[in-house]
């Protein structure tokens, strides 16, 4: 919560994030107030947020007179703290596809999570829709001399299990894009595990060898036309231009069908003075997904635009 102002999100990046973590962890008690200098206001999905810059400095609680004054003010106004809803403050921004790509194009953009409602209009063909992963950590398995190996668990002779890595063409009211369904996100869309679909195919086609690539199954094609609220991750591969495909971390819920119309919302970037906020309302930069899904996200880095789609692409 800004001093005598609104409640909003504050994103701490790079050195500012490190400084905050260092001060936070070394404090004898949980800090209440943070002062951040030289912040940049951004409007994402209609929500105004503040982000740090390379010149930003961070102070907490008793570091400087302004933070001490704010502590005194909060002590005399205890009802102020109730205005900060941590669940709302840390919730990812909801953006259109066009807004996500606009964010990616910003010079200071970082890896981040966003929510996006879109409709599936095709499953991209010409690439594998699954991979064989470790049955434990789910990371992609590699072939050893005599068995499958897991580079993460550092184990030989592991039990391989098919995991989703399907590219789908999606659209919303602003733009069309390619999303990559990984792991549980694929299961939430299709309703079945990838391993179940692969096993069913080989049971019905016993003449196929173990290295045969199973074609896109009908249950996955049945997802065409579905509208979902996706949790998507902007990765370093997106920021460096290695791929425009966005990785789906989770399916949040079904959504109503989208109408096709031009988006009138834009991201606005400006400059701002120092910001003094309650430490309970500070949102650190997204750390993304931990473990196997995060590891596999970084492997989905080849740019792919579908040559055909079931509806024409919208103009940028």
XYZ file of C-alpha atoms in Angstrom:
316
model
C 0.000 0.000 0.000
C 1.416 3.367 -1.047
C 1.809 5.846 1.820
C -1.566 7.619 2.054
C -2.368 6.183 -1.394
C -3.774 3.111 -3.192
C -2.885 -0.561 -2.859
C -0.864 -1.806 -5.837
C 1.737 -4.350 -6.857
C 5.460 -3.646 -6.663
C 7.829 -5.842 -8.673
C 11.429 -6.044 -7.490
C 13.994 -7.025 -10.136
C 17.703 -7.857 -10.194
C 19.772 -5.965 -7.594
C 16.710 -4.412 -5.948
C 15.267 -7.898 -5.378
C 18.572 -9.134 -3.958
C 18.851 -6.122 -1.659
C 15.297 -6.592 -0.407
C 15.830 -10.304 0.272
C 19.062 -9.591 2.105
C 17.460 -6.939 4.307
C 14.322 -9.016 4.853
C 16.231 -12.151 5.884
C 18.633 -10.304 8.172
C 15.887 -8.455 10.067
C 15.261 -9.578 13.638
C 11.512 -9.257 13.069
C 9.373 -9.290 9.926
C 9.741 -5.881 8.192
C 6.598 -3.818 7.778
C 7.654 -0.924 5.548
C 9.818 -0.748 2.432
C 10.992 2.370 0.598
C 11.967 1.903 -3.040
C 13.474 4.738 -5.063
C 13.208 5.306 -8.833
C 10.337 3.043 -9.830
C 8.601 2.676 -13.178
C 4.764 2.543 -13.397
C 3.248 0.051 -15.840
C -0.359 -0.737 -16.646
C -0.878 -4.443 -17.385
C -4.357 -5.710 -18.140
C -5.857 -2.549 -16.695
C -3.936 -2.867 -13.408
C -1.325 -0.266 -12.468
C 1.873 -1.723 -11.024
C 5.320 -0.427 -10.099
C 8.625 -2.026 -11.137
C 12.171 -1.292 -10.053
C 14.942 -0.086 -12.347
C 18.723 -0.505 -12.331
C 19.070 2.688 -10.280
C 16.459 1.686 -7.672
C 17.492 1.473 -4.017
C 15.671 -0.353 -1.237
C 15.228 0.636 2.436
C 13.092 -1.002 5.140
C 11.614 -0.117 8.529
C 14.253 1.876 10.490
C 16.801 2.408 7.676
C 15.936 6.035 6.882
C 13.671 8.800 8.324
C 10.841 8.298 5.762
C 10.468 4.606 6.661
C 10.542 5.415 10.369
C 7.866 8.070 9.857
C 5.704 5.589 7.955
C 6.072 3.047 10.777
C 4.879 5.659 13.244
C 1.935 6.539 10.997
C 0.935 2.872 10.630
C 1.143 2.331 14.392
C -1.406 5.098 14.896
C -3.607 3.775 12.060
C -3.789 -0.034 12.596
C -6.804 -0.384 10.283
C -4.573 0.503 7.306
C -2.896 -2.918 7.280
C -6.286 -4.582 6.700
C -6.491 -2.953 3.263
C -3.678 -5.137 1.917
C -4.973 -8.449 0.542
C -1.919 -10.643 -0.063
C -3.852 -13.022 -2.325
C -4.828 -10.182 -4.650
C -1.401 -8.530 -4.572
C 0.479 -11.710 -5.560
C -2.041 -12.882 -8.173
C -0.571 -12.944 -11.728
C -1.786 -10.263 -14.128
C -4.546 -11.192 -16.589
C -3.499 -10.099 -20.081
C -4.599 -10.624 -23.664
C -2.241 -12.449 -26.029
C -1.338 -9.125 -27.663
C -0.496 -7.614 -24.270
C 1.762 -10.561 -23.418
C 3.723 -10.078 -26.635
C 3.839 -6.344 -25.970
C 5.335 -7.124 -22.555
C 7.901 -9.456 -24.157
C 8.935 -6.625 -26.470
C 9.749 -4.261 -23.611
C 13.519 -3.734 -23.109
C 13.420 -4.467 -19.366
C 11.022 -7.448 -19.499
C 11.795 -10.428 -17.253
C 10.552 -14.005 -17.056
C 7.067 -13.857 -15.553
C 3.732 -15.631 -15.147
C 0.504 -14.281 -16.640
C -3.095 -15.439 -16.956
C -4.765 -15.423 -20.355
C -8.159 -16.572 -21.633
C -8.002 -18.067 -25.137
C -9.748 -20.547 -27.437
C -7.995 -23.562 -28.967
C -8.454 -23.610 -32.746
C -5.927 -26.275 -33.800
C -3.322 -28.765 -32.669
C -0.004 -28.112 -34.401
C 1.099 -31.100 -36.462
C 4.607 -31.968 -37.604
C 6.173 -32.210 -34.154
C 5.883 -34.648 -31.265
C 2.979 -33.996 -28.891
C 4.672 -35.867 -26.024
C 8.081 -36.821 -24.699
C 9.314 -39.736 -22.606
C 10.187 -38.465 -19.166
C 11.523 -39.865 -15.930
C 8.736 -41.525 -13.959
C 9.950 -39.671 -10.871
C 10.942 -36.084 -11.670
C 9.274 -35.949 -15.151
C 12.355 -34.444 -16.833
C 13.037 -35.737 -20.351
C 14.816 -39.097 -20.262
C 17.864 -39.848 -22.411
C 18.895 -43.139 -23.971
C 21.788 -44.890 -22.292
C 23.749 -47.863 -23.656
C 21.142 -50.360 -22.484
C 18.355 -48.389 -20.786
C 16.780 -44.980 -20.213
C 18.631 -42.535 -17.985
C 17.524 -39.458 -16.039
C 20.019 -36.564 -16.204
C 18.419 -34.899 -13.182
C 18.052 -37.872 -10.849
C 21.354 -39.264 -12.177
C 19.859 -42.745 -12.310
C 20.070 -45.509 -14.889
C 17.392 -47.986 -15.908
C 14.537 -45.631 -15.054
C 10.871 -46.240 -15.834
C 10.001 -43.923 -18.731
C 6.585 -42.284 -18.836
C 4.952 -40.271 -21.628
C 4.390 -36.600 -20.726
C 2.522 -33.921 -22.687
C 4.472 -31.412 -24.751
C 1.825 -30.484 -27.314
C 1.782 -27.303 -29.382
C -1.676 -25.831 -29.830
C -2.840 -22.847 -31.863
C -4.983 -20.475 -29.783
C -6.616 -17.088 -30.235
C -8.382 -14.409 -28.236
C -9.974 -11.077 -29.197
C -6.552 -9.532 -29.872
C -4.201 -12.040 -31.493
C -3.331 -15.638 -32.353
C -0.435 -17.559 -30.804
C 1.071 -20.976 -30.210
C 0.860 -22.347 -26.667
C 2.791 -25.389 -25.441
C 0.894 -27.726 -23.105
C 3.281 -29.398 -20.668
C 2.614 -32.246 -18.241
C -0.459 -31.762 -16.076
C -1.634 -28.803 -18.181
C -2.141 -31.216 -21.085
C -3.985 -33.676 -18.880
C -6.293 -30.910 -17.619
C -7.243 -30.001 -21.199
C -7.547 -33.524 -22.618
C -8.857 -35.309 -19.531
C -6.367 -38.177 -19.825
C -2.692 -38.703 -19.072
C -0.372 -38.750 -22.087
C 0.928 -42.144 -20.936
C -2.613 -43.548 -21.108
C -3.047 -42.379 -24.707
C 0.348 -43.686 -25.798
C -0.210 -47.050 -24.110
C -3.639 -47.402 -25.722
C -2.141 -46.790 -29.149
C 0.561 -49.436 -28.794
C -1.935 -51.925 -27.394
C -4.041 -51.462 -30.541
C -1.017 -51.408 -32.846
C 1.273 -54.099 -31.536
C 3.330 -54.172 -34.747
C 4.784 -50.719 -34.031
C 8.236 -50.495 -32.491
C 9.000 -48.670 -29.259
C 10.605 -45.803 -31.205
C 7.484 -45.181 -33.300
C 6.074 -41.685 -32.815
C 2.373 -41.885 -31.960
C 0.237 -39.573 -34.085
C -1.843 -36.828 -32.477
C -4.679 -38.742 -30.739
C -8.363 -37.927 -31.108
C -8.836 -36.919 -27.419
C -6.267 -34.142 -27.979
C -7.957 -33.062 -31.219
C -11.254 -32.933 -29.317
C -9.838 -29.971 -27.380
C -10.249 -27.802 -30.496
C -12.962 -25.234 -29.804
C -12.466 -25.275 -26.028
C -11.886 -21.970 -24.241
C -9.716 -21.972 -21.121
C -8.048 -19.594 -18.718
C -4.366 -20.444 -19.067
C -1.487 -19.722 -16.731
C 1.377 -19.053 -19.137
C 5.052 -18.484 -18.487
C 7.160 -15.975 -20.375
C 10.595 -17.610 -20.438
C 14.084 -16.393 -21.234
C 13.684 -18.099 -24.618
C 10.748 -15.774 -25.356
C 12.688 -12.717 -24.222
C 15.731 -13.551 -26.366
C 13.623 -14.259 -29.443
C 14.405 -17.977 -29.639
C 10.706 -18.807 -29.684
C 7.315 -17.088 -29.727
C 5.540 -20.151 -28.346
C 4.243 -19.524 -24.808
C 4.438 -22.304 -22.241
C 1.264 -23.259 -20.369
C 1.997 -24.037 -16.729
C -1.543 -24.712 -15.579
C -5.170 -24.647 -16.720
C -7.051 -22.435 -14.267
C -10.660 -22.966 -15.376
C -12.925 -23.216 -18.427
C -14.158 -19.886 -19.710
C -16.956 -18.545 -21.883
C -16.310 -18.457 -25.664
C -14.493 -15.372 -26.843
C -15.887 -12.812 -29.278
C -13.529 -11.593 -31.997
C -12.982 -7.860 -31.758
C -10.096 -5.457 -31.710
C -8.451 -4.922 -28.346
C -8.384 -1.319 -27.221
C -6.189 -1.880 -24.177
C -2.518 -0.949 -24.323
C 0.385 -1.179 -21.933
C 1.434 2.241 -20.730
C 4.965 2.834 -19.478
C 6.041 5.963 -17.661
C 8.314 7.108 -14.864
C 7.706 7.716 -11.200
C 9.224 9.070 -8.031
C 10.043 7.034 -4.940
C 7.402 4.706 -3.556
C 6.809 3.910 0.081
C 4.736 0.799 0.659
C 3.872 -1.743 3.274
C 6.282 -4.684 3.094
C 3.331 -7.088 3.318
C 2.220 -5.792 -0.067
C 5.535 -6.222 -1.866
C 5.516 -8.821 -4.632
C 8.903 -10.255 -5.536
C 9.539 -11.292 -9.170
C 7.962 -14.549 -10.193
C 10.175 -17.564 -9.664
C 8.091 -19.625 -12.063
C 7.675 -23.331 -11.591
C 10.091 -25.387 -9.619
C 11.546 -28.702 -10.604
C 10.617 -30.801 -13.559
C 8.178 -28.525 -15.369
C 10.590 -25.599 -15.198
C 13.362 -27.800 -16.547
C 11.198 -28.948 -19.439
C 10.015 -25.389 -20.202
C 13.555 -24.475 -21.162
C 13.628 -27.291 -23.709
C 10.644 -25.935 -25.636
C 12.632 -23.287 -27.463
C 12.130 -23.873 -31.200
C 10.008 -21.210 -32.866
C 7.021 -22.657 -34.668
C 4.181 -20.910 -36.437
C 1.418 -23.219 -37.719
C 1.230 -23.239 -41.500
C -2.500 -23.829 -41.414
C -5.161 -23.044 -38.864
C -8.883 -23.576 -38.643
C -9.462 -19.816 -38.670
C -7.464 -16.971 -40.241
C -4.853 -15.231 -38.117
C -5.789 -11.859 -36.745
C -3.660 -8.944 -37.823
C -1.190 -7.578 -35.296
